[in-house]
CSV table of C-alpha atoms in Angstrom, one decimal:
chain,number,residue,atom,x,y,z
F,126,UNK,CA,0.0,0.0,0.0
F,127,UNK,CA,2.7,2.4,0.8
F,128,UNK,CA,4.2,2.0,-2.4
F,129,UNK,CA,1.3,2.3,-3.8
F,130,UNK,CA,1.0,5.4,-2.7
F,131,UNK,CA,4.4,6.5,-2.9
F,132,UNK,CA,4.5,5.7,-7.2
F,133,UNK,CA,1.0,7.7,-7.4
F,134,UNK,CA,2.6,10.9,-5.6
F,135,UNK,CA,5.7,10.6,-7.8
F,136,UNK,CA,3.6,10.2,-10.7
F,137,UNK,CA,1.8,13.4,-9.4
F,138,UNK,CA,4.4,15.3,-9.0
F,139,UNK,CA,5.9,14.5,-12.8
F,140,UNK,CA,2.5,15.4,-14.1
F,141,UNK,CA,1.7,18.6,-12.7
F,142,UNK,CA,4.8,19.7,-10.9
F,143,UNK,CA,7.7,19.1,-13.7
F,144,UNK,CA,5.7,19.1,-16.6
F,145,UNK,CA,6.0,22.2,-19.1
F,146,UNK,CA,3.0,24.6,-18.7
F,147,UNK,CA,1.4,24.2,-22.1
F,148,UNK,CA,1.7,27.7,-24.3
F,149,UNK,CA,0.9,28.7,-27.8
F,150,UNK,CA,2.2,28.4,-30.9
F,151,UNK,CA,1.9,31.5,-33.4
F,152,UNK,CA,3.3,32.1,-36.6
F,153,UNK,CA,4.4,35.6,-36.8
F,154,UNK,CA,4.2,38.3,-39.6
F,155,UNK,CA,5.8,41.8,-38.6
F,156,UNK,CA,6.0,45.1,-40.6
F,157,UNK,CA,8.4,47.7,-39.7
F,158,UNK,CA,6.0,50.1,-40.1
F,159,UNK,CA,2.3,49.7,-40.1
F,160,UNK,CA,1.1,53.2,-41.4
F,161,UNK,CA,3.5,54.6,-43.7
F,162,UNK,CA,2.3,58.4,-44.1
F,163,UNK,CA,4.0,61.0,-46.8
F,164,UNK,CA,7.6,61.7,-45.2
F,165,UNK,CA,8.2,57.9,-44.2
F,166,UNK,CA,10.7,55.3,-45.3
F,167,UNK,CA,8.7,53.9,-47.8
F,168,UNK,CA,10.9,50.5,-47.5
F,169,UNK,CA,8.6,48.7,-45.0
F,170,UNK,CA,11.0,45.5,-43.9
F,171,UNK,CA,8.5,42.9,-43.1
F,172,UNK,CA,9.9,39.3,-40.7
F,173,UNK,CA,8.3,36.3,-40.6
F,174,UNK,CA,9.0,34.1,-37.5
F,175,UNK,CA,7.7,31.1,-35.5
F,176,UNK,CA,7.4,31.6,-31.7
F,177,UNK,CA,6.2,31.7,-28.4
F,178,UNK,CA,6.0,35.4,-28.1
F,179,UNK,CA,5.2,36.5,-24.5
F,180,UNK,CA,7.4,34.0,-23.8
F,181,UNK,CA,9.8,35.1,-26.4
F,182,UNK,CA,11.0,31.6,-27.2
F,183,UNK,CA,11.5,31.2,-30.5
F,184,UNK,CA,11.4,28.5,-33.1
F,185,UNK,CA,12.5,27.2,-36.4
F,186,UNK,CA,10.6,28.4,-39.1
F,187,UNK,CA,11.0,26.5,-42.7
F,188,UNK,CA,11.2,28.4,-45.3
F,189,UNK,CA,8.2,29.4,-45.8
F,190,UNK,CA,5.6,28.1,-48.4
F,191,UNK,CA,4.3,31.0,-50.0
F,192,UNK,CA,4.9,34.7,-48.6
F,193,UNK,CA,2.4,37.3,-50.8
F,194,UNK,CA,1.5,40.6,-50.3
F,195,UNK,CA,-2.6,41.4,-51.5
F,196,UNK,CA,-3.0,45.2,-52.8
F,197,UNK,CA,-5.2,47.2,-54.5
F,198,UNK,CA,-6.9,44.1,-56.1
F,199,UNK,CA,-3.7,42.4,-57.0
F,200,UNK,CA,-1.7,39.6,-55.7
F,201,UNK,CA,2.1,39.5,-55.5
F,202,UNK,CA,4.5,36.6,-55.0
F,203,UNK,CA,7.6,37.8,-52.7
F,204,UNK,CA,8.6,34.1,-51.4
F,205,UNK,CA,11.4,34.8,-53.7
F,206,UNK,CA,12.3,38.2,-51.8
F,207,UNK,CA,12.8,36.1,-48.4
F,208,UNK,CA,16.3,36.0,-46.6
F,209,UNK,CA,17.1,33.7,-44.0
F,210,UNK,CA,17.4,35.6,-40.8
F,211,UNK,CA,17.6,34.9,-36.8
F,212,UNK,CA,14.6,35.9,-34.3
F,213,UNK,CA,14.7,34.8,-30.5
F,214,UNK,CA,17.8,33.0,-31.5
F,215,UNK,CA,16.3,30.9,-34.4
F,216,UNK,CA,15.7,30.8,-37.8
F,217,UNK,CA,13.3,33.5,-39.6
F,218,UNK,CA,12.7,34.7,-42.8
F,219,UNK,CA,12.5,38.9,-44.1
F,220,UNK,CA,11.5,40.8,-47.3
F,221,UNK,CA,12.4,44.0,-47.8
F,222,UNK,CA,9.1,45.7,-49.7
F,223,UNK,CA,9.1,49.2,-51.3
F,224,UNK,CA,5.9,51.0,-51.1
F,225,UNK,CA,5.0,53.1,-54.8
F,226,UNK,CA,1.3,54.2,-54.2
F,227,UNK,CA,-1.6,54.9,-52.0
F,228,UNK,CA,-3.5,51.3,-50.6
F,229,UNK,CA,-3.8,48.9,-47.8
F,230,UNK,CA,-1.2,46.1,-48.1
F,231,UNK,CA,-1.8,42.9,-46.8
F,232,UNK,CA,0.7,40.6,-46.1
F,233,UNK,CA,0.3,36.6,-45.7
F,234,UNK,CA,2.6,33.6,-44.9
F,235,UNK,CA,1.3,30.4,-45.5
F,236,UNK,CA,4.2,28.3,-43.7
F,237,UNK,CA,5.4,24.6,-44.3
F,238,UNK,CA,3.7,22.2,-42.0
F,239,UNK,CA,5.2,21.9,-38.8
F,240,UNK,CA,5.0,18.7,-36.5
F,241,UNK,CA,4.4,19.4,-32.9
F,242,UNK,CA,5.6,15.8,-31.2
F,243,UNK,CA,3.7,16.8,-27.4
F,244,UNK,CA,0.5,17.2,-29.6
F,245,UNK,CA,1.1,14.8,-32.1
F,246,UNK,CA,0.0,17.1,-34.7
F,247,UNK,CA,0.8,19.0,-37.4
F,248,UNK,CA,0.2,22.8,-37.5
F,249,UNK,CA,-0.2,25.0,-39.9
F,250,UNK,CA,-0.9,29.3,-39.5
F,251,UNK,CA,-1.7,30.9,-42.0
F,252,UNK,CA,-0.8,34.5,-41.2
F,253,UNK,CA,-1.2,37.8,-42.2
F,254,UNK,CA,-0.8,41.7,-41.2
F,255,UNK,CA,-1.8,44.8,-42.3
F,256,UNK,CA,0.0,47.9,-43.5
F,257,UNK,CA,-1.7,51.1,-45.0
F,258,UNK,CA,0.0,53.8,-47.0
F,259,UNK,CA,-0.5,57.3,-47.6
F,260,UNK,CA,-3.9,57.9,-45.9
F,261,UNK,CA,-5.3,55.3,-48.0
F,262,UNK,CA,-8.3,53.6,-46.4
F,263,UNK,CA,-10.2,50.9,-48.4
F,264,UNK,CA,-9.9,47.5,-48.1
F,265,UNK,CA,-9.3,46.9,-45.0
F,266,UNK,CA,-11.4,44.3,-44.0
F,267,UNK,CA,-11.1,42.0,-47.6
F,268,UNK,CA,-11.4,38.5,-47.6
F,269,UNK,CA,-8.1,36.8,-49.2
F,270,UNK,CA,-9.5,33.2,-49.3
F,271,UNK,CA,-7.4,32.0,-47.5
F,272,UNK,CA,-8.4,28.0,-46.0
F,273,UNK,CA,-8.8,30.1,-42.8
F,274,UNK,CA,-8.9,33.6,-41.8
F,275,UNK,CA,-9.3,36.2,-39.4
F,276,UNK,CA,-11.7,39.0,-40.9
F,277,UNK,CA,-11.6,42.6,-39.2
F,278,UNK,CA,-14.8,44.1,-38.3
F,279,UNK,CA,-12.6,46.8,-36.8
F,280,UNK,CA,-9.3,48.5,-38.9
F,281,UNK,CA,-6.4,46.8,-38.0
F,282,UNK,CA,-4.3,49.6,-38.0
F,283,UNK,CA,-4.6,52.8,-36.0
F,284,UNK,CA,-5.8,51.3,-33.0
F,285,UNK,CA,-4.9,52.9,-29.4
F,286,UNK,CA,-3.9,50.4,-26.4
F,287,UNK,CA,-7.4,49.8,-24.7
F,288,UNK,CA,-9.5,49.9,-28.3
F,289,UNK,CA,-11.7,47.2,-28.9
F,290,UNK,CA,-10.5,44.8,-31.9
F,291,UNK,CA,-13.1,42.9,-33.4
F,292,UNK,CA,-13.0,40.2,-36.1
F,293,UNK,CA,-14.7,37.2,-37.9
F,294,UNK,CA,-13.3,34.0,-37.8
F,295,UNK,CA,-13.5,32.3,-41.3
F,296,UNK,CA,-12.6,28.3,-42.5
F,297,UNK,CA,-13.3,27.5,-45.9
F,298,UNK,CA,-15.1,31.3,-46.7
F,299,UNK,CA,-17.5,30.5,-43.7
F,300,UNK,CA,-17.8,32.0,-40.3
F,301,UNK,CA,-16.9,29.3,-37.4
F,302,UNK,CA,-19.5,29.7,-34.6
F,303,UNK,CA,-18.1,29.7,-30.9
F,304,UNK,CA,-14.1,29.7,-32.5
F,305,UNK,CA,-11.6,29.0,-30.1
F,306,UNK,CA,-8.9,32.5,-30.3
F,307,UNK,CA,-5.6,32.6,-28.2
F,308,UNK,CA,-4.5,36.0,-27.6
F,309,UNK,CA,-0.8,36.8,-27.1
F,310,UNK,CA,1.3,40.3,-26.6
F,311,UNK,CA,4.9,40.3,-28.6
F,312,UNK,CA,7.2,40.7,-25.7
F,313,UNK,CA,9.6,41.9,-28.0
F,314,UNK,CA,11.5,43.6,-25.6
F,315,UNK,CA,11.2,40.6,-22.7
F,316,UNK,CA,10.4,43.6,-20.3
F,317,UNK,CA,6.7,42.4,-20.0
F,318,UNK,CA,5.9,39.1,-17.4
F,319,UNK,CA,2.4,37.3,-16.9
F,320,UNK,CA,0.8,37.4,-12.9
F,321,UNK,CA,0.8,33.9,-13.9
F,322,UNK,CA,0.9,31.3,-16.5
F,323,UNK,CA,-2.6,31.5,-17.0
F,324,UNK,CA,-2.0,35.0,-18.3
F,325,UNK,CA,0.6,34.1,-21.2
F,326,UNK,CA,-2.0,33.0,-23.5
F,327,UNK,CA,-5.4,34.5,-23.0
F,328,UNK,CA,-8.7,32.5,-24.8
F,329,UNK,CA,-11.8,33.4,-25.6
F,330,UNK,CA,-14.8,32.8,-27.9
F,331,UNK,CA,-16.2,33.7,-31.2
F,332,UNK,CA,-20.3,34.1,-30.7
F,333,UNK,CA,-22.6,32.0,-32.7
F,334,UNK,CA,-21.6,34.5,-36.1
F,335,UNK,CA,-17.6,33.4,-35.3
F,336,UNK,CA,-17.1,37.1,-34.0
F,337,UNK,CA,-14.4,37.7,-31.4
F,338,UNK,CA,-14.1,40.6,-29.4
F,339,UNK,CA,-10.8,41.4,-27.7
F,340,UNK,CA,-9.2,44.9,-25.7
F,341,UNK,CA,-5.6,45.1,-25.5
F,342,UNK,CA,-4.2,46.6,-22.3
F,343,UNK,CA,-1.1,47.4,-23.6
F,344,UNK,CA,0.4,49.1,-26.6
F,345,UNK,CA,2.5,47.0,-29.1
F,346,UNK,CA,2.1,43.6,-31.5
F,347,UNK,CA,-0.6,41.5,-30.5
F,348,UNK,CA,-1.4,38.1,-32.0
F,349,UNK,CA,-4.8,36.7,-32.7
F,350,UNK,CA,-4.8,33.1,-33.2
F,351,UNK,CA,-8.4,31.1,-34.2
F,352,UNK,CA,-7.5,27.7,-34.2
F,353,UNK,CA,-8.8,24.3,-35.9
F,354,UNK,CA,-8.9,21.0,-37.2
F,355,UNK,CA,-8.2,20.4,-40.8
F,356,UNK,CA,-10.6,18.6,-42.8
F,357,UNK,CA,-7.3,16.3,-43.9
F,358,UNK,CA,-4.6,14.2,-42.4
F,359,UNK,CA,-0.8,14.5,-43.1
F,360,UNK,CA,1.8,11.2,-42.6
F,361,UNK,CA,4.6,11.3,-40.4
F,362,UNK,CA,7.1,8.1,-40.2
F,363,UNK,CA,4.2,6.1,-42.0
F,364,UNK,CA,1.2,7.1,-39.6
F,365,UNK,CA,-1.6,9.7,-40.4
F,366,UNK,CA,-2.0,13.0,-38.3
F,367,UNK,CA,-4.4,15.5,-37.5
F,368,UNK,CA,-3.8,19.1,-38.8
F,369,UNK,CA,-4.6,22.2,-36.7
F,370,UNK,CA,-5.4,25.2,-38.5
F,371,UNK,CA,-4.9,28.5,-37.3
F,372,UNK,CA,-6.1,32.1,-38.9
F,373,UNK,CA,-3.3,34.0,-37.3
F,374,UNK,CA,-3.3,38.3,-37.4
F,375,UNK,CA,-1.1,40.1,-36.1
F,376,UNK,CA,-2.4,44.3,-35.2
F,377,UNK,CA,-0.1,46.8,-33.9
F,378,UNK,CA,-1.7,49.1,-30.6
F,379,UNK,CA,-0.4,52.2,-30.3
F,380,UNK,CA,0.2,54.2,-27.3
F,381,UNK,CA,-2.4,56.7,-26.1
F,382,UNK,CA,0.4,59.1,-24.7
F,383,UNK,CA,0.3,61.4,-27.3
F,384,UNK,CA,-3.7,61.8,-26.5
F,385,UNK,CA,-2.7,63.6,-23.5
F,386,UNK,CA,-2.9,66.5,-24.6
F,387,UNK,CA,-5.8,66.9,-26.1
F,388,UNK,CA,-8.8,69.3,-24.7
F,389,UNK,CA,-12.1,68.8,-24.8
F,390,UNK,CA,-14.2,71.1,-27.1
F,391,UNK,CA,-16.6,73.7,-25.0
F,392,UNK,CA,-20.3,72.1,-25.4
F,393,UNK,CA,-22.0,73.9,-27.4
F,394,UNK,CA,-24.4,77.1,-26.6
F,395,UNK,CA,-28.3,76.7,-26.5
């Protein structure tokens, strides 16, 4: 008996004690500049990285599948533009793109599939960010067809730290009701730290449409991952896999200091 109940406190113990607090996965797509206005550099250097990013871990990221940037109703190929480069001390990938005209530039990664052994599973983000240029404002909330995607209902760009973000989470051109979306701040600078580890990834739920409704309390990059099961397997060492999905953005919130000093207009006289 005592043995018994020795092995089931050491088994304890390996379970919740030693294990590895489970954290998210997000593929990363950062611009160095998300509204380019007249006097700019009009080189916007856009990275493409795999990570944990509050925990600023990083991972190995392939080279990528397909990197293309969606503007003013056309498509562009740049996965030839990619150089290897290092984030959080791994591999990345960075395009240097110059921007000629007024529009709303989209950029999306669609990454090789990457097997997650503690899951079992393969993953695949499909990722994107937003860039606008020279007080151009249409299109902000296009649809690229992508397998999945996260829609704004709210620009993606221009937002202060404490604005509300909404979007639409999308597989297959269809909103997913009640979506699963893992919210997580770049801690680019590793200055930031959770209360907790129940605070490195925030999740919450779509609504019955597949809307999601987030407020970040802090300025900087924040990642919005809706997450999924592919409708197909992939084979690793002979056996079949499932596939998670995720429709990854990632919006830039800026800080409100510069509100401070703004007045309030005088109400106005009867």
């Amino acid at each position: 008996k005592m043995k018994k109940l020795f092995f089931s406190a050491v088994l304890f113990f390996a379970l919740f004690v030693m294990a590895p607090w489970a954290t998210a996965h997000f593929g990363m797509v950062i611009p160095s500049d998300t509204m380019v206005m007249q006097n700019d550099d009009r080189n916007v250097q856009v990275t493409l990285s795999f990570s944990h990013p509050m925990e600023a871990i990083g991972m190995e990221l392939a080279s990528p599948k397909r990197f293309d940037v969606v503007a003013n109703g056309r498509r562009q190929d740049l996965t030839g533009d990619l150089q290897q480069t290092s984030v959080m001390d791994h591999t990345a990938w960075q395009a240097d793109y110059k921007i000629k005209r007024p529009g709303v530039y989209m950029f999306v990664m669609e990454p090789q599939p990457y097997f997650e052994p503690s899951e079992d599973v393969f993953i695949i983000h499909y990722t994107k960010t937003v860039v606008t240029a020279f007080g151009d404002d249409e299109g902000w909330d296009a649809e690229l067809g992508l397998n999945t995607e996260i829609v704004p209902l709210a620009k993606p760009y221009g937002l202060y730290a404490g604005n509300v973000f909404q979007g639409i989470v999308k597989l297959a051109g269809r909103p997913v009701p009640y979506a699963r979306v893992e919210v997580e701040y770049y801690n680019r600078d590793k200055k930031a730290s959770a209360p907790t580890d129940y605070m490195i990834t925030q999740t919450i739920k779509a609504d019955q449409n597949g809307v999601f409704t987030y407020a970040s309390p802090k300025a900087g990059w924040w990642g919005f991952a809706a997450l999924n099961q592919a409708d197909f397997k992939l084979e690793k060492d002979g056996e079949s896999k499932d596939v998670e999905i995720g429709a990854v953005l990632w919006i830039h919130f800026e800080n409100t200091m510069g509100l401070n000093g703004l007045k309030e207009r005088p109400p106005a006289k009867d």
